[in-house]
PDB file of C-alpha atoms in Angstrom:
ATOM      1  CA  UNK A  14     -29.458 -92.322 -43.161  1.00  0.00           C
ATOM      2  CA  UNK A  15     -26.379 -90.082 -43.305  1.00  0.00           C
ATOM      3  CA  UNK A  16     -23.515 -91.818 -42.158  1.00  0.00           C
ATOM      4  CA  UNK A  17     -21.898 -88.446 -42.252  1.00  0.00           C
ATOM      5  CA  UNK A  18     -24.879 -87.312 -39.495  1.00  0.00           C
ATOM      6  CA  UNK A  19     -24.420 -90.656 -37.407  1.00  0.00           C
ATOM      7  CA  UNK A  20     -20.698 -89.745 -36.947  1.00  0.00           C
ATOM      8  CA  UNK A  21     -21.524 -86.431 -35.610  1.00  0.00           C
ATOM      9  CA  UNK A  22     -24.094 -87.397 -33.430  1.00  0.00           C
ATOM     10  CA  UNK A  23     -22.489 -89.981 -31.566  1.00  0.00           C
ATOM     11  CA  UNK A  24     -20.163 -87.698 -29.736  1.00  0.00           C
ATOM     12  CA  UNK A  25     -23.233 -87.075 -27.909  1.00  0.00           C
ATOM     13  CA  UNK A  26     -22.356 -90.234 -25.961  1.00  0.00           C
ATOM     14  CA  UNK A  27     -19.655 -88.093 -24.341  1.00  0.00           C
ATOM     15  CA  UNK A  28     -22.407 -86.489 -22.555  1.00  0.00           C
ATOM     16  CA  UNK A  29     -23.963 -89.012 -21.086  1.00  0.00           C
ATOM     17  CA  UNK A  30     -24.426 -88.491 -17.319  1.00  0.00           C
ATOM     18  CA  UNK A  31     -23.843 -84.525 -16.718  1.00  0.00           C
ATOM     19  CA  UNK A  32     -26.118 -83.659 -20.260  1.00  0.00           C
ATOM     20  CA  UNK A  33     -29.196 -85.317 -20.326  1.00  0.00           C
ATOM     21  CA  UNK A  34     -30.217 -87.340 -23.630  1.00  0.00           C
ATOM     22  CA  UNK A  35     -33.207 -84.041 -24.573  1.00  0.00           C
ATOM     23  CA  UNK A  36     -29.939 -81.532 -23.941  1.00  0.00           C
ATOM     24  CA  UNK A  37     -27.492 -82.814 -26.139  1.00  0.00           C
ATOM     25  CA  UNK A  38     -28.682 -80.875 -29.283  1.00  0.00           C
ATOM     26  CA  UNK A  39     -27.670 -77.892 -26.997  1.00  0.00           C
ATOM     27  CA  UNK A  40     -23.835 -78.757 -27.745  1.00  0.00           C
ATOM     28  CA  UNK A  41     -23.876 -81.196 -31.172  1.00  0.00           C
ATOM     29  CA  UNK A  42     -25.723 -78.598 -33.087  1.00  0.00           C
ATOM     30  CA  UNK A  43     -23.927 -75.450 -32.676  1.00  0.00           C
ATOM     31  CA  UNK A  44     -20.634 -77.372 -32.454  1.00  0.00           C
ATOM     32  CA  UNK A  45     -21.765 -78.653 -35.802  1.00  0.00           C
ATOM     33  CA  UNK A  46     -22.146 -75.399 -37.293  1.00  0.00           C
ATOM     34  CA  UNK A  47     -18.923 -74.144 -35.553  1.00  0.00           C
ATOM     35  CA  UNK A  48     -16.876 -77.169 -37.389  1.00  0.00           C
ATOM     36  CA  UNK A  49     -18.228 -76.173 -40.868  1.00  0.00           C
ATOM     37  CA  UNK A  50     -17.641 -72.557 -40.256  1.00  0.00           C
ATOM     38  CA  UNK A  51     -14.520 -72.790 -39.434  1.00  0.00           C
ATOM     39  CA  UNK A  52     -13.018 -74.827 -42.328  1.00  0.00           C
ATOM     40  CA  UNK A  53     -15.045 -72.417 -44.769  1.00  0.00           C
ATOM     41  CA  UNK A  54     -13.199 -69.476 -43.054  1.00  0.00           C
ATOM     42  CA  UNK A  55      -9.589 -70.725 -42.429  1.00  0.00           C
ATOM     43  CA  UNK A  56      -8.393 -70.002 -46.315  1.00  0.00           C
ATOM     44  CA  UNK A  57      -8.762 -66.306 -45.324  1.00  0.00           C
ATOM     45  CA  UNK A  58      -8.357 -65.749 -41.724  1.00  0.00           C
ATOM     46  CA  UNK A  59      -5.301 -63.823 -41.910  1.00  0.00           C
ATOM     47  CA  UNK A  60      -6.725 -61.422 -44.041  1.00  0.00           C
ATOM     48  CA  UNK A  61      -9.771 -60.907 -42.059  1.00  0.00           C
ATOM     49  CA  UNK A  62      -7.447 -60.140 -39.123  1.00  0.00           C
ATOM     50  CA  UNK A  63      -5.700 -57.396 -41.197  1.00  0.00           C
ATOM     51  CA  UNK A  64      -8.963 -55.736 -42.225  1.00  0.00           C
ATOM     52  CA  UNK A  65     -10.143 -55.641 -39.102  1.00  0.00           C
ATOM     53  CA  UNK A  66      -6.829 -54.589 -37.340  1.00  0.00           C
ATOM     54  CA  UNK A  67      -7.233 -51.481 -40.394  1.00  0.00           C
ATOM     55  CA  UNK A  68     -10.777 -50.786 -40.078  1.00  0.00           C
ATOM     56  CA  UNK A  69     -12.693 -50.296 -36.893  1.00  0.00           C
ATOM     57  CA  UNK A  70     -16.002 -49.887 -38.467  1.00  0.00           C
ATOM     58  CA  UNK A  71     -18.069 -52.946 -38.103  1.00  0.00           C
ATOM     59  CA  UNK A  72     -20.306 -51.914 -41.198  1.00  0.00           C
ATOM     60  CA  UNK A  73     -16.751 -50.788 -43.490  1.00  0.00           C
ATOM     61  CA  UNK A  74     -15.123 -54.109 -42.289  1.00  0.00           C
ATOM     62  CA  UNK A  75     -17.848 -56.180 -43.225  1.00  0.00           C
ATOM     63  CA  UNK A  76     -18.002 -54.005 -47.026  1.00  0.00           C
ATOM     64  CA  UNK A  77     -13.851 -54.815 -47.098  1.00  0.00           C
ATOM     65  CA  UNK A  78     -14.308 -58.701 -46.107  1.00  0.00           C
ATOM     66  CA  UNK A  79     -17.120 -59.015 -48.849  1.00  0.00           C
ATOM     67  CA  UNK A  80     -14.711 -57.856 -51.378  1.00  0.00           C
ATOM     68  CA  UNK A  81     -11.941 -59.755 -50.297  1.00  0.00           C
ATOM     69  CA  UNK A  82     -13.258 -63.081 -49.637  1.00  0.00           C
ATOM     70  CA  UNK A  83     -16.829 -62.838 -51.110  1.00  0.00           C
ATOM     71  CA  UNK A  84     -18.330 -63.950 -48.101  1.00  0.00           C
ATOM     72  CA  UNK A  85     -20.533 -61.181 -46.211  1.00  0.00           C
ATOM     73  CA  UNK A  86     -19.793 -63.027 -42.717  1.00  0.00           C
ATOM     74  CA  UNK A  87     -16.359 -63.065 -40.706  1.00  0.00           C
ATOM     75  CA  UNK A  88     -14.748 -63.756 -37.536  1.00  0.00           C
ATOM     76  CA  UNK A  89     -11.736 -62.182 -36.411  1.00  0.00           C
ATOM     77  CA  UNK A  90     -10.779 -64.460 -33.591  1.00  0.00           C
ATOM     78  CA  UNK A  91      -7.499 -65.565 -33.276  1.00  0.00           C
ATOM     79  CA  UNK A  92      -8.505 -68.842 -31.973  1.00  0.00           C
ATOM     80  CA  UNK A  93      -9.984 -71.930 -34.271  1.00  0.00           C
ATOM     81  CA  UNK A  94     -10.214 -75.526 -34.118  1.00  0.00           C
ATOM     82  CA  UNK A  95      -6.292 -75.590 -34.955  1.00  0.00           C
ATOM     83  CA  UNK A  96      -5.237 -73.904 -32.091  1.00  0.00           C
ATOM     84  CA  UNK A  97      -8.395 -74.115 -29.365  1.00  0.00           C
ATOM     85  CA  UNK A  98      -6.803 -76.990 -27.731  1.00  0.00           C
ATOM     86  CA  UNK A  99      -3.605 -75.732 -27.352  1.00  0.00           C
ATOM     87  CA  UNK A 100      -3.853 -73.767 -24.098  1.00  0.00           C
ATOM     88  CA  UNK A 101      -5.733 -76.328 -22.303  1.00  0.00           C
ATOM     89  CA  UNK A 102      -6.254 -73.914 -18.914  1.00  0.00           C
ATOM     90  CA  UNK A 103      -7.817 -71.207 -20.910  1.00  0.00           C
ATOM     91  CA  UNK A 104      -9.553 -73.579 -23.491  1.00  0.00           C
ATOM     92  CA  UNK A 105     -12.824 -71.845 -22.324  1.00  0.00           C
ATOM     93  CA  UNK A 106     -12.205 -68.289 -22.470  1.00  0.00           C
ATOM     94  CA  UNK A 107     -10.758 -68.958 -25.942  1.00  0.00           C
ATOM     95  CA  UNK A 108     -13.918 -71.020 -27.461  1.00  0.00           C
ATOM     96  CA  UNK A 109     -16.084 -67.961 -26.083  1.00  0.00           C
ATOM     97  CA  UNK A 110     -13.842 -65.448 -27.522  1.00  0.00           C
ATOM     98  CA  UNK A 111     -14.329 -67.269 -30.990  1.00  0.00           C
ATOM     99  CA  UNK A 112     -18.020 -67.426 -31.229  1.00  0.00           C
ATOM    100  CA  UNK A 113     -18.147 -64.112 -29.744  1.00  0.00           C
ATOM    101  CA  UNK A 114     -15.898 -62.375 -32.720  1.00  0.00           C
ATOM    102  CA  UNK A 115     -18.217 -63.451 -35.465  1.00  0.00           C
ATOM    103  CA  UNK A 116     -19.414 -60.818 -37.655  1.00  0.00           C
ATOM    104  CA  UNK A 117     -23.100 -59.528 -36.245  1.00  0.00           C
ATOM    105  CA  UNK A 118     -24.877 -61.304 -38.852  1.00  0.00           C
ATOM    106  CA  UNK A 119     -23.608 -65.001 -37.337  1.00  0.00           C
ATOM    107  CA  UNK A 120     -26.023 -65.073 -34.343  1.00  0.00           C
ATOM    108  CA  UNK A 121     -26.895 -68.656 -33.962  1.00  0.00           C
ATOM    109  CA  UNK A 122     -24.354 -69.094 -30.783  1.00  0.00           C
ATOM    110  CA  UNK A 123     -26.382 -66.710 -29.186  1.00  0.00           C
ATOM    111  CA  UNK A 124     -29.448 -68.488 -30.179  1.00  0.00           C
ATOM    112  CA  UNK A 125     -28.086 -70.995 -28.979  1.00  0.00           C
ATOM    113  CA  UNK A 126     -27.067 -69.159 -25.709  1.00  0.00           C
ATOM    114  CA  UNK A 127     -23.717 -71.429 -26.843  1.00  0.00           C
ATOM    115  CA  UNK A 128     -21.873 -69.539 -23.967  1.00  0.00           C
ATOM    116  CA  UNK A 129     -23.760 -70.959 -21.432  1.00  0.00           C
ATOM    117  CA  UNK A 130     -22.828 -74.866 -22.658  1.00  0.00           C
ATOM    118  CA  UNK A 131     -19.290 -73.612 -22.929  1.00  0.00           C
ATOM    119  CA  UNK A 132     -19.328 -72.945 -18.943  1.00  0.00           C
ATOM    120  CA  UNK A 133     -21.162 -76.365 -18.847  1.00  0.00           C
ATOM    121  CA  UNK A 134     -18.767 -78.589 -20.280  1.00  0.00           C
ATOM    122  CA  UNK A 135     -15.831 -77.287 -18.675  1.00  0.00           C
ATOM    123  CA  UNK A 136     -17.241 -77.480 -15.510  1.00  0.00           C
ATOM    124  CA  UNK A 137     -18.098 -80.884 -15.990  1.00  0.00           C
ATOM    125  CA  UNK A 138     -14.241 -81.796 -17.520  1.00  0.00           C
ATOM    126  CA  UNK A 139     -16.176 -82.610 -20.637  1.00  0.00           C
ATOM    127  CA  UNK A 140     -14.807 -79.443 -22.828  1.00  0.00           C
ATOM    128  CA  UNK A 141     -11.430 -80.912 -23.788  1.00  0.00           C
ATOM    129  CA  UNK A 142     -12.624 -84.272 -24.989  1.00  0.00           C
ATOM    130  CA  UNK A 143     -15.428 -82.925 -27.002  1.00  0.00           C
ATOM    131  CA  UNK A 144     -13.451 -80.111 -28.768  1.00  0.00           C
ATOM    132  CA  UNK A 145     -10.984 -82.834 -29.330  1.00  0.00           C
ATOM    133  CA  UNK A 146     -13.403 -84.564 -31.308  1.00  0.00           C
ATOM    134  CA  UNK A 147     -14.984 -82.075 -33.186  1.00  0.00           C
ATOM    135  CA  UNK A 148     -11.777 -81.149 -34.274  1.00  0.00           C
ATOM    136  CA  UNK A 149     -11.721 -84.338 -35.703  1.00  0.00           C
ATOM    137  CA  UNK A 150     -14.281 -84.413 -37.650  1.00  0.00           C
ATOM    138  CA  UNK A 151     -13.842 -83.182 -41.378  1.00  0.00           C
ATOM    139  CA  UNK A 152     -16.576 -80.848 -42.875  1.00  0.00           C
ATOM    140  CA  UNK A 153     -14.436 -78.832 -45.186  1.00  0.00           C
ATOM    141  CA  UNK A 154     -15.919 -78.004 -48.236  1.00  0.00           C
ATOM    142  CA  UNK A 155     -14.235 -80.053 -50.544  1.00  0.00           C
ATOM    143  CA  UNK A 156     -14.719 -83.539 -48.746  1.00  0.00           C
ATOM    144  CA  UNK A 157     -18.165 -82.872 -47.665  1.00  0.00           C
ATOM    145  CA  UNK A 158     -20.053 -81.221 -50.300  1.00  0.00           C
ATOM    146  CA  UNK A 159     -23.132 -79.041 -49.532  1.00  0.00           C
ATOM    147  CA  UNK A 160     -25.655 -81.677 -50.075  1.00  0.00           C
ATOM    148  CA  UNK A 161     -23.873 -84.365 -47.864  1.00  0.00           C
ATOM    149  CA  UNK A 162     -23.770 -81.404 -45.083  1.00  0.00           C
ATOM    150  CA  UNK A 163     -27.313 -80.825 -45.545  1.00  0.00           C
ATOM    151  CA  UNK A 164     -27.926 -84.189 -45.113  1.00  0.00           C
ATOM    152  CA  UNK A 165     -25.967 -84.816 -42.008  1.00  0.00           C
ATOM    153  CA  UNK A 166     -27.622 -81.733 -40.523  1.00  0.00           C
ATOM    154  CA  UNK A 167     -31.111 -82.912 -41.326  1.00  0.00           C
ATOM    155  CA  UNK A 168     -29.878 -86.121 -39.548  1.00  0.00           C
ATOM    156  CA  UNK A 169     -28.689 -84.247 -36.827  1.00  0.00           C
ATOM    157  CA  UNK A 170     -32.010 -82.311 -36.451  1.00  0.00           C
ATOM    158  CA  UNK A 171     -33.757 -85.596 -36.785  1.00  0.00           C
ATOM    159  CA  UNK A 172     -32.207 -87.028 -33.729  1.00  0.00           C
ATOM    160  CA  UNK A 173     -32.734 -83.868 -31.310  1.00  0.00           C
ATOM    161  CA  UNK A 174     -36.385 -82.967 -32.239  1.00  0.00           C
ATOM    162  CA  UNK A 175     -38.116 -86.315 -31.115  1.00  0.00           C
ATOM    163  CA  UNK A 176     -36.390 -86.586 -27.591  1.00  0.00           C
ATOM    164  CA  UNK A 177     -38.814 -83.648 -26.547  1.00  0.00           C
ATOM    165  CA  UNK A 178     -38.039 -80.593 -25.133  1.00  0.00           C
ATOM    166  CA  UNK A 179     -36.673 -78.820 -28.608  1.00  0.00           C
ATOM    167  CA  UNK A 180     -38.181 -76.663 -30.804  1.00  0.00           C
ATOM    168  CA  UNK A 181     -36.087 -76.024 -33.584  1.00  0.00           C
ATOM    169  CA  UNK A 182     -38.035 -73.283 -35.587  1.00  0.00           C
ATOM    170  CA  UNK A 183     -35.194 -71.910 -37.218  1.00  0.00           C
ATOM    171  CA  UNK A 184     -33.709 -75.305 -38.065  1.00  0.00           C
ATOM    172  CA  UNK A 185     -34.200 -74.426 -42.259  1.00  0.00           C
ATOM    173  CA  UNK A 186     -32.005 -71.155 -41.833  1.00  0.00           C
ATOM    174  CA  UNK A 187     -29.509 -73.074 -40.025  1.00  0.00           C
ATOM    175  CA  UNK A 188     -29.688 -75.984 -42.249  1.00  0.00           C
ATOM    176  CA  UNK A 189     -29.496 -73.699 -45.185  1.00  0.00           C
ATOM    177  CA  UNK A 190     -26.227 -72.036 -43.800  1.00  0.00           C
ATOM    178  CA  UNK A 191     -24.845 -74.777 -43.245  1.00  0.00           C
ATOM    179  CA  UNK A 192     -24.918 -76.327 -46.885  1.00  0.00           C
ATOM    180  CA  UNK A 193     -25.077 -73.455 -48.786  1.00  0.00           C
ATOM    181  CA  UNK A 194     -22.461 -70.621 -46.973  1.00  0.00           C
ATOM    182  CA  UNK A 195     -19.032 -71.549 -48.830  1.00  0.00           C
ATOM    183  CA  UNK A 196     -20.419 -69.434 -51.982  1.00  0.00           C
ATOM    184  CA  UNK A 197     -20.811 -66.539 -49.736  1.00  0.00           C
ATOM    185  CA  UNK A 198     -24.327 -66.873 -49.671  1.00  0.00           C
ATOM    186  CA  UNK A 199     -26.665 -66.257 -47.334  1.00  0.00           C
ATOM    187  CA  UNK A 200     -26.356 -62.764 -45.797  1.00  0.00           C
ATOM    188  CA  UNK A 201     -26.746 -63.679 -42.292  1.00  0.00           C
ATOM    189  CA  UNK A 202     -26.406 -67.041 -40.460  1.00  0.00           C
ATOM    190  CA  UNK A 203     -29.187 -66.943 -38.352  1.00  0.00           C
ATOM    191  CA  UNK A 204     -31.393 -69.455 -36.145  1.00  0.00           C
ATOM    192  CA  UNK A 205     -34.457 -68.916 -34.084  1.00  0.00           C
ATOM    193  CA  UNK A 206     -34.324 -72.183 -31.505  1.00  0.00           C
ATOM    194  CA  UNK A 207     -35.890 -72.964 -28.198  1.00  0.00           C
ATOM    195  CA  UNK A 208     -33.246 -74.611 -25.975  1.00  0.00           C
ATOM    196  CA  UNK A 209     -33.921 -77.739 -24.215  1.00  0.00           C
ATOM    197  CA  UNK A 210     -32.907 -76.853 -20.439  1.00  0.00           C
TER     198      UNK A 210
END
């Protein structure tokens, strides 16, 4: 069992009552995936922001980021897990904006149809104190390593498929992004998932 995977999942208890228990992979998962993006991006966020503030080609900008950072994916937010929680009135607005300034090729939040739990948890005051622990939780590259990620994930997936109502038939591209993106690799970060609603 991944301890790692365990950690993660029990912020699902925060959900308890508003969520029920065949929904919470609806939040954990892409929440999940949003915590290891965004320590593999945060070395070069400023220059993504520059690049895209000089180039207003989407298919340019994503040739420039390649060569700067070596990853083919971006986001050009200005809003991560270090400053989310910082305006706690437009805490909402601010999540969406980040998932929705991913580069085109990062379309698991709208597999996930992420924007819709975003208007879910803030209308249930649940937002806050779940961003507040995701923030806690460390998945940067150099304390968890790709295989321990993979294995929390596969943990992760473990715990959502048999509660019913999920089919996660993209679950090996997400899993795969989510161990294997800090080398730049793969060229999209994609998922194909039925929600559980």
């Amino acid at each position: 069992m991944s301890a790692l995977g365990s950690f993660i999942w029990s912020i699902a208890d925060q959900l308890r009552g508003p969520y029920r228990p065949n929904q919470y992979g609806n939040v954990i998962l892409p929440l999940t995936i949003l915590r290891r993006l965004d320590y593999i991006l945060e070395p070069d966020r400023a220059t993504v922001r520059e690049l895209a503030a000089k180039y207003d080609n989407p298919n340019r900008l994503k040739i420039e980021v390649k060569k700067a950072t070596g990853r083919p994916f971006y986001n050009t937010s200005n809003y991560s897990f270090t400053n989310l929680l910082a305006d706690a009135d437009g805490l909402a607005d601010n999540l969406a904006d980040y998932i929705d300034r991913f580069s085109p090729d990062v379309d698991v939040f709208q597999y996930f149809d992420f924007r819709k739990e975003i208007l879910a948890l803030d209308k249930a005051e649940l937002l806050r104190e779940v961003i507040t622990s995701f923030k806690a939780v460390n998945l940067h590259p150099d304390v968890v390593s790709n295989a321990d990620m993979g294995d929390a994930f596969e943990y992760i997936l473990s715990r959502v498929s048999p509660i019913g109502g999920w089919v996660t038939s993209g679950a090996p591209s997400i899993a795969f992004m989510a161990t294997r993106s800090t080398a730049g690799r793969p060229d999209a970060v994609t998922a194909q998932s039925t929600r559980a609603d």
